[in-house]
Coordinates of C-alpha atoms in Angstrom, one line a residue:
X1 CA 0.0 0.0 0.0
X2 CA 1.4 3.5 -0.9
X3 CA 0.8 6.9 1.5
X4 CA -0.1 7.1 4.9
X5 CA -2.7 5.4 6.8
X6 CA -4.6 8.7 7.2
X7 CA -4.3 8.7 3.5
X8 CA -5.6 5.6 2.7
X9 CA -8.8 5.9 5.4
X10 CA -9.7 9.1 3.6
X11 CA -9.2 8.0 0.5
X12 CA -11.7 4.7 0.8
X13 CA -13.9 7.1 2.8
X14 CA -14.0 10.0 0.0
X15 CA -14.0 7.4 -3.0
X16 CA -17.3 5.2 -1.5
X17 CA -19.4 8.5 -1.4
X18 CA -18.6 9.5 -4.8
X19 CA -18.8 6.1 -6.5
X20 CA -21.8 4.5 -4.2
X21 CA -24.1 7.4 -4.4
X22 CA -27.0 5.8 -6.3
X23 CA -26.8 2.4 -4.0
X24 CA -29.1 1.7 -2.1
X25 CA -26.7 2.1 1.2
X26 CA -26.4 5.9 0.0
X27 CA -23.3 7.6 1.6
X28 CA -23.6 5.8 4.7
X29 CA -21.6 3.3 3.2
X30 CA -18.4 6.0 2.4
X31 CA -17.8 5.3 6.6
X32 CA -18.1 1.8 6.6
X33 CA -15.1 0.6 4.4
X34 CA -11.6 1.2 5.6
X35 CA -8.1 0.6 5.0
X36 CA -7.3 -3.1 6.6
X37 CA -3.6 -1.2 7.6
X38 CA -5.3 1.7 9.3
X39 CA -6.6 -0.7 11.5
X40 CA -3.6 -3.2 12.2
X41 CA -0.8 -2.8 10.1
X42 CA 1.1 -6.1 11.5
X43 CA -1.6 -8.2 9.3
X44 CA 0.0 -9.7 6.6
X45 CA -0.9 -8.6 2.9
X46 CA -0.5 -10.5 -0.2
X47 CA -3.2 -9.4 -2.6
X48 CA -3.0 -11.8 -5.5
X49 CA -5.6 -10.5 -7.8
X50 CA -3.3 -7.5 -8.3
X51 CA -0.8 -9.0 -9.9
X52 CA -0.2 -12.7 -12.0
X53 CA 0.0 -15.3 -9.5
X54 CA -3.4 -16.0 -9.6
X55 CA -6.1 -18.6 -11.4
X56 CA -6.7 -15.9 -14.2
X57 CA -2.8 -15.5 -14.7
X58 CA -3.2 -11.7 -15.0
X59 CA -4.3 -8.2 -13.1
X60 CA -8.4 -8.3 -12.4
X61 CA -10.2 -5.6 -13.2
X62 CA -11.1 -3.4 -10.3
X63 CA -7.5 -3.9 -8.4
X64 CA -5.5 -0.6 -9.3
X65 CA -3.5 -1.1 -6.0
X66 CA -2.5 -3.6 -3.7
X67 CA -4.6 -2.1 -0.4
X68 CA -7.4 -4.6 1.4
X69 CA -10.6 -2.8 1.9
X70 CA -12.9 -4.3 4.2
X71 CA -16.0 -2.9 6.2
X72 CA -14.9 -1.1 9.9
X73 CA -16.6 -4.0 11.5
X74 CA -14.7 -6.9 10.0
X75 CA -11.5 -4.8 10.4
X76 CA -11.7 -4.8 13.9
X77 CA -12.7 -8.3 14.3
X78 CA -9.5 -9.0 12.7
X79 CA -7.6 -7.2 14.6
X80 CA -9.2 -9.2 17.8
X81 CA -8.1 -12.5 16.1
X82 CA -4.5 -11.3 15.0
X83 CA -3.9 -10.3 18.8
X84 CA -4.7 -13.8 19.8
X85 CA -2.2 -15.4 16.8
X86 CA 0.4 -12.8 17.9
X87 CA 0.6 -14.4 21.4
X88 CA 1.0 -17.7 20.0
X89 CA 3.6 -16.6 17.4
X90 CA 1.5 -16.6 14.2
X91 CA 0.3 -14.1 12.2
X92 CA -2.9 -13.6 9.6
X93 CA -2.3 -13.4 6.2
X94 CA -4.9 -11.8 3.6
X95 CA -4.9 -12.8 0.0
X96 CA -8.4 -11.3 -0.8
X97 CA -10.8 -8.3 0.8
X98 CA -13.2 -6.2 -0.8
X99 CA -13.9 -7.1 -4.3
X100 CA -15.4 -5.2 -6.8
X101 CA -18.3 -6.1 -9.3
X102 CA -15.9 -5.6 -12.6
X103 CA -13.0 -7.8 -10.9
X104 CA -16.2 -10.8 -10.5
X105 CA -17.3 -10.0 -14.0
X106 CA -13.8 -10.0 -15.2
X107 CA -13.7 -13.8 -13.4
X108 CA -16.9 -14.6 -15.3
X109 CA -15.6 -13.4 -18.8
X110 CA -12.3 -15.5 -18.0
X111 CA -14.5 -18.4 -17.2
X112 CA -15.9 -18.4 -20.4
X113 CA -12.8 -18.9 -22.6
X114 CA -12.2 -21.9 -22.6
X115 CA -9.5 -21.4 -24.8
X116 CA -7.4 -19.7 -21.9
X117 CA -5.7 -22.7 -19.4
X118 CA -2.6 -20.4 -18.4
X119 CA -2.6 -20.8 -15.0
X120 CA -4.4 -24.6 -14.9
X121 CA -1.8 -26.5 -13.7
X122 CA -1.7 -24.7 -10.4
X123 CA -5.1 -23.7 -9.6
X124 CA -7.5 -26.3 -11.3
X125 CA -5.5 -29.4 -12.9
X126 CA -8.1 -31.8 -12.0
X127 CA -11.2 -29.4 -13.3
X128 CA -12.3 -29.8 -16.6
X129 CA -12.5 -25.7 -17.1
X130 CA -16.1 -25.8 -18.8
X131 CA -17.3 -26.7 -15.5
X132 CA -16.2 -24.1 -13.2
X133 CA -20.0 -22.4 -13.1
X134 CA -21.2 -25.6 -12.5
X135 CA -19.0 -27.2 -9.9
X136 CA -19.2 -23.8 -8.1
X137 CA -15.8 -22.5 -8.6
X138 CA -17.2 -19.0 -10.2
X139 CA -20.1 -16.7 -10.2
X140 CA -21.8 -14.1 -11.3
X141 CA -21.5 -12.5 -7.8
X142 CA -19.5 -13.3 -4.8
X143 CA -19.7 -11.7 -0.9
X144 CA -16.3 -10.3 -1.4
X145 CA -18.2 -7.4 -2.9
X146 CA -20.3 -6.8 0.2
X147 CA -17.5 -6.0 1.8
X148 CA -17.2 -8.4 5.2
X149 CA -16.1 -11.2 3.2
X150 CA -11.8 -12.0 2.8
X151 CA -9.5 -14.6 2.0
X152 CA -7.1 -15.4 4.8
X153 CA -4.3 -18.0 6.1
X154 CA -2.0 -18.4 8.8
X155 CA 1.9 -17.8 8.7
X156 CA 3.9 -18.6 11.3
X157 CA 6.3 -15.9 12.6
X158 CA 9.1 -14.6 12.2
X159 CA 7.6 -14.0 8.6
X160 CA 9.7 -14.3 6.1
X161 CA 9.1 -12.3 2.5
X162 CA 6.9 -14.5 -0.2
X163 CA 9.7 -14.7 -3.6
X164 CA 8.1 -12.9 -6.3
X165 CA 5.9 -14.7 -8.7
X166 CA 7.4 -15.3 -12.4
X167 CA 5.2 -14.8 -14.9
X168 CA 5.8 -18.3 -17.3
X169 CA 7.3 -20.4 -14.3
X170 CA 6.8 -23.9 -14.0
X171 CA 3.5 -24.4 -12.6
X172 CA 2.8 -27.2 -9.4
X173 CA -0.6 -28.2 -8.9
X174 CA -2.2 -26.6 -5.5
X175 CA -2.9 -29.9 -4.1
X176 CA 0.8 -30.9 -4.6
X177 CA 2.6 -31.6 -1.0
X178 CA 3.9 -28.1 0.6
X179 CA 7.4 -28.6 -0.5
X180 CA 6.6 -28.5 -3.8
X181 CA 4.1 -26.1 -4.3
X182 CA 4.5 -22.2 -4.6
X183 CA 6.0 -20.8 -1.5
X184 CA 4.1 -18.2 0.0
X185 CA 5.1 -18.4 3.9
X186 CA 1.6 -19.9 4.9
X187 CA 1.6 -22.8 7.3
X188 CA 0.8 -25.5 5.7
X189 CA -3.1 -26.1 4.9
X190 CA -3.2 -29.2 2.9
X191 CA -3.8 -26.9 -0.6
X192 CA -2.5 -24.1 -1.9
X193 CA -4.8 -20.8 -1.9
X194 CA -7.6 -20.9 -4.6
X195 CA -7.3 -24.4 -5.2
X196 CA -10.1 -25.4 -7.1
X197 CA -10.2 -28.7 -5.7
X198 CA -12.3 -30.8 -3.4
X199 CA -8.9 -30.6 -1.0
X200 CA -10.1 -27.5 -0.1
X201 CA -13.4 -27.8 1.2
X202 CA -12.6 -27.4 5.4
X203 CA -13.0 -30.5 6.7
X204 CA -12.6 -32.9 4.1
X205 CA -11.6 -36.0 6.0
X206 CA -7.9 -36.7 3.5
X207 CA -6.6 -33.8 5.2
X208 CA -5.5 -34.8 8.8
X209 CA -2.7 -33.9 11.1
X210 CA -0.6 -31.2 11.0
X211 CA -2.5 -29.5 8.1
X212 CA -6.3 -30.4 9.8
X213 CA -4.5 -28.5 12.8
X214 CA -3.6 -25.5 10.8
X215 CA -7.0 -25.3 9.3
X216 CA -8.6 -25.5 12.9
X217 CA -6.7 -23.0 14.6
X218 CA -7.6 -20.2 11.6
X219 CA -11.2 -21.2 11.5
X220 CA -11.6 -21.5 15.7
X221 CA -9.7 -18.2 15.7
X222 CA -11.9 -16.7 13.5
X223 CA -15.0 -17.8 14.6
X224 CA -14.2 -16.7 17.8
X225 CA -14.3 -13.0 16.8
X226 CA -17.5 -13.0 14.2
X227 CA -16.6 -15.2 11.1
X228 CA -18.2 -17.7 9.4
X229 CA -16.2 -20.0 7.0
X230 CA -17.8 -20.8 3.8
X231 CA -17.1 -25.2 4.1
X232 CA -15.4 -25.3 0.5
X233 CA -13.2 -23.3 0.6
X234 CA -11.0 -23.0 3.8
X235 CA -9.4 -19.6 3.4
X236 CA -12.8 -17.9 2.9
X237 CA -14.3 -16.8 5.5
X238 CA -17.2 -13.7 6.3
X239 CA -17.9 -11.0 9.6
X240 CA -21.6 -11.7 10.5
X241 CA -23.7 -9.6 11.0
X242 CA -22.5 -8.2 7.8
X243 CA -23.7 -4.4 7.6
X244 CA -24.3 -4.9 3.5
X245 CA -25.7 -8.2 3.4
X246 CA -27.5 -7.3 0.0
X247 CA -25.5 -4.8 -1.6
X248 CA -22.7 -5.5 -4.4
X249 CA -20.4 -2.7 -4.3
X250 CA -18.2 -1.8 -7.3
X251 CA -16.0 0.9 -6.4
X252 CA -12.2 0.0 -7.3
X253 CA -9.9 -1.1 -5.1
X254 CA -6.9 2.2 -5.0
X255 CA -5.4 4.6 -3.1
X256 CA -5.3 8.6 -3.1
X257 CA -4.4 9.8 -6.4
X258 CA -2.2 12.4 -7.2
X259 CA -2.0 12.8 -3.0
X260 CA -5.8 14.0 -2.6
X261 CA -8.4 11.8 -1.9
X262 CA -10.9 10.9 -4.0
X263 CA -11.4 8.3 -6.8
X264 CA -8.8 7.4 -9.2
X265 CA -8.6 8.6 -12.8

C-alpha cells in the first residue's frame, strides 16, 4: 500500500461517497469501508488478484492497488483474532478483501474462454475448465463485494518475505505436497490458496494432522471474533452480521491519487 494510513482511510472514505451514491446504502456506506492497515498494520498482505500469480494469470479488473478494503466491523474483528495469533507466534495473512463487481465479472468473462488454461496446472489441474460455473468455482456474484467477506491464512512468525511470482514459471498443482508447491510463507493447509479442488473444502476427511491442525486454529480463531467460514473453501471466511448483506459494491480497489483523496482517474 502507498501513502499514509490517514491517506488511505480518507481516501476509501471520499472514494465510496462518490462512486456509491445511487446504491441503495447511500453515503452511509463511504464510513463503513476502511483501509485493513489503518486498522492493524502487523496483518499480513498479499493481494494476488493484483498482480499474475493467480487462477486468471493476470491483473483483475477493479484492483489498481494492492490495499485490502474491508468494512470497519470486520476490520476490527481482525484485529481481535490477530492479537490472539500474535501471542502464540503466528500471524494472519490476507490474500483477498473487498472485491469489486468488474473484478467478479472479469472472473466470469475468463470463465468463459475456454480457450485460456494459463494458470491450470496450479489452480485447477483436475477441473475440466467448462465446469467451473457448474461445480461452483465462479459466479456471477461473490460476498467479497459486500465488503465483510476475505481470503485469509495463517503464517507462522518470524515471517519471512513470499519470492516474487514469475510470470511463465513452471506451474505445481495446488494440491501438490507443501514442499513443492509455490511458496508463499503460509503454514501449511493441505492446498494451496484458490485451489479449485475438493482438497479445499474445510474438513474434508484426506486432510488430517498437521495441516487439519492448521485449518482449525484459523477457522476456531476466527469464529471466535465473528466469522463464518464458507465449508469449500478453507481460506474464505465472512464477519456476520454483515452491515451490507445485500448490496454488491463496485468501487475500485486504490489509493489517493495524485496525494488527494478521491477516486482514481
Amino acid at each position: 500500500m502507498t501513502g499514509s494510513t490517514s491517506a488511505s482511510r480518507t481516501f476509501v472514505v471520499a472514494a465510496a461517497a462518490v462512486l456509491l451514491a445511487p446504491a441503495a446504502a447511500g453515503p452511509t456506506a463511504a464510513g463503513e469501508f476502511v483501509a485493513l492497515r489503518s486498522v492493524d498494520a502487523t496483518i499480513i498482505q498479499e493481494l494476488r488478484y493484483t498482480g499474475r500469480h493467480n487462477f486468471v494469470g493476470a491483473p483483475v479488473d477493479g484492483y489498481r492497488q494492492p490495499l485490502c478494503i474491508v468494512t470497519r466491523p470486520a476490520a476490527r474483528a481482525l484485529h481481535r483474532a490477530q492479537s490472539k495469533l500474535l501471542r502464540q507466534g503466528y500471524s494472519l495473512k490476507v490474500y483477498d478483501c473487498y472485491r469489486p463487481q468488474r473484478a467478479v465479472d472479469h472472473f466470469v468473462r475468463w470463465a468463459k474462454n475456454l480457450d485460456d488454461e494459463t494458470m491450470k496446472k496450479e489452480f485447477y489441474p483436475q477441473v475440466d475448465k467448462s465446469r467451473l460455473f457448474a461445480d461452483g468455482y465462479i459466479a456471477q456474484r461473490s460476498g467479497h463485494s459486500r465488503g465483510s467477506t476475505l481470503d485469509l491464512t495463517i503464517v507462522k512468525l518470524p515471517a519471512l518475505s513470499t519470492r516474487p511470482y514469475v510470470p511463465g514459471e513452471p506451474l505445481v498443482p495446488c494440491s501438490a505436497p507443501q514442499s513443492e508447491r509455490f511458496p508463499d510463507i503460509s503454514v501449511d493447509m493441505g492446498t494451496g490458496f484458490d485451489c479449485f479442488d475438493t482438497l479445499s473444502h474445510t474438513d474434508d476427511p484426506r486432510i488430517q494432522g498437521g495441516q487439519r491442525a492448521n485449518r482449525q486454529l484459523l477457522k476456531r480463531t476466527l469464529t471466535a471474533e465473528g466469522f463464518v467460514n464458507l465449508p469449500e473453501e478453507w481460506w474464505h471466511f465472512t464477519f456476520r452480521p454483515e452491515p451490507f448483506p445485500d448490496t454488491y459494491f463496485d468501487f475500485p480497489v486504490a489509493g489517493p491519487a495524485n496525494g488527494r483523496p478521491g477516486p482514481p482517474p
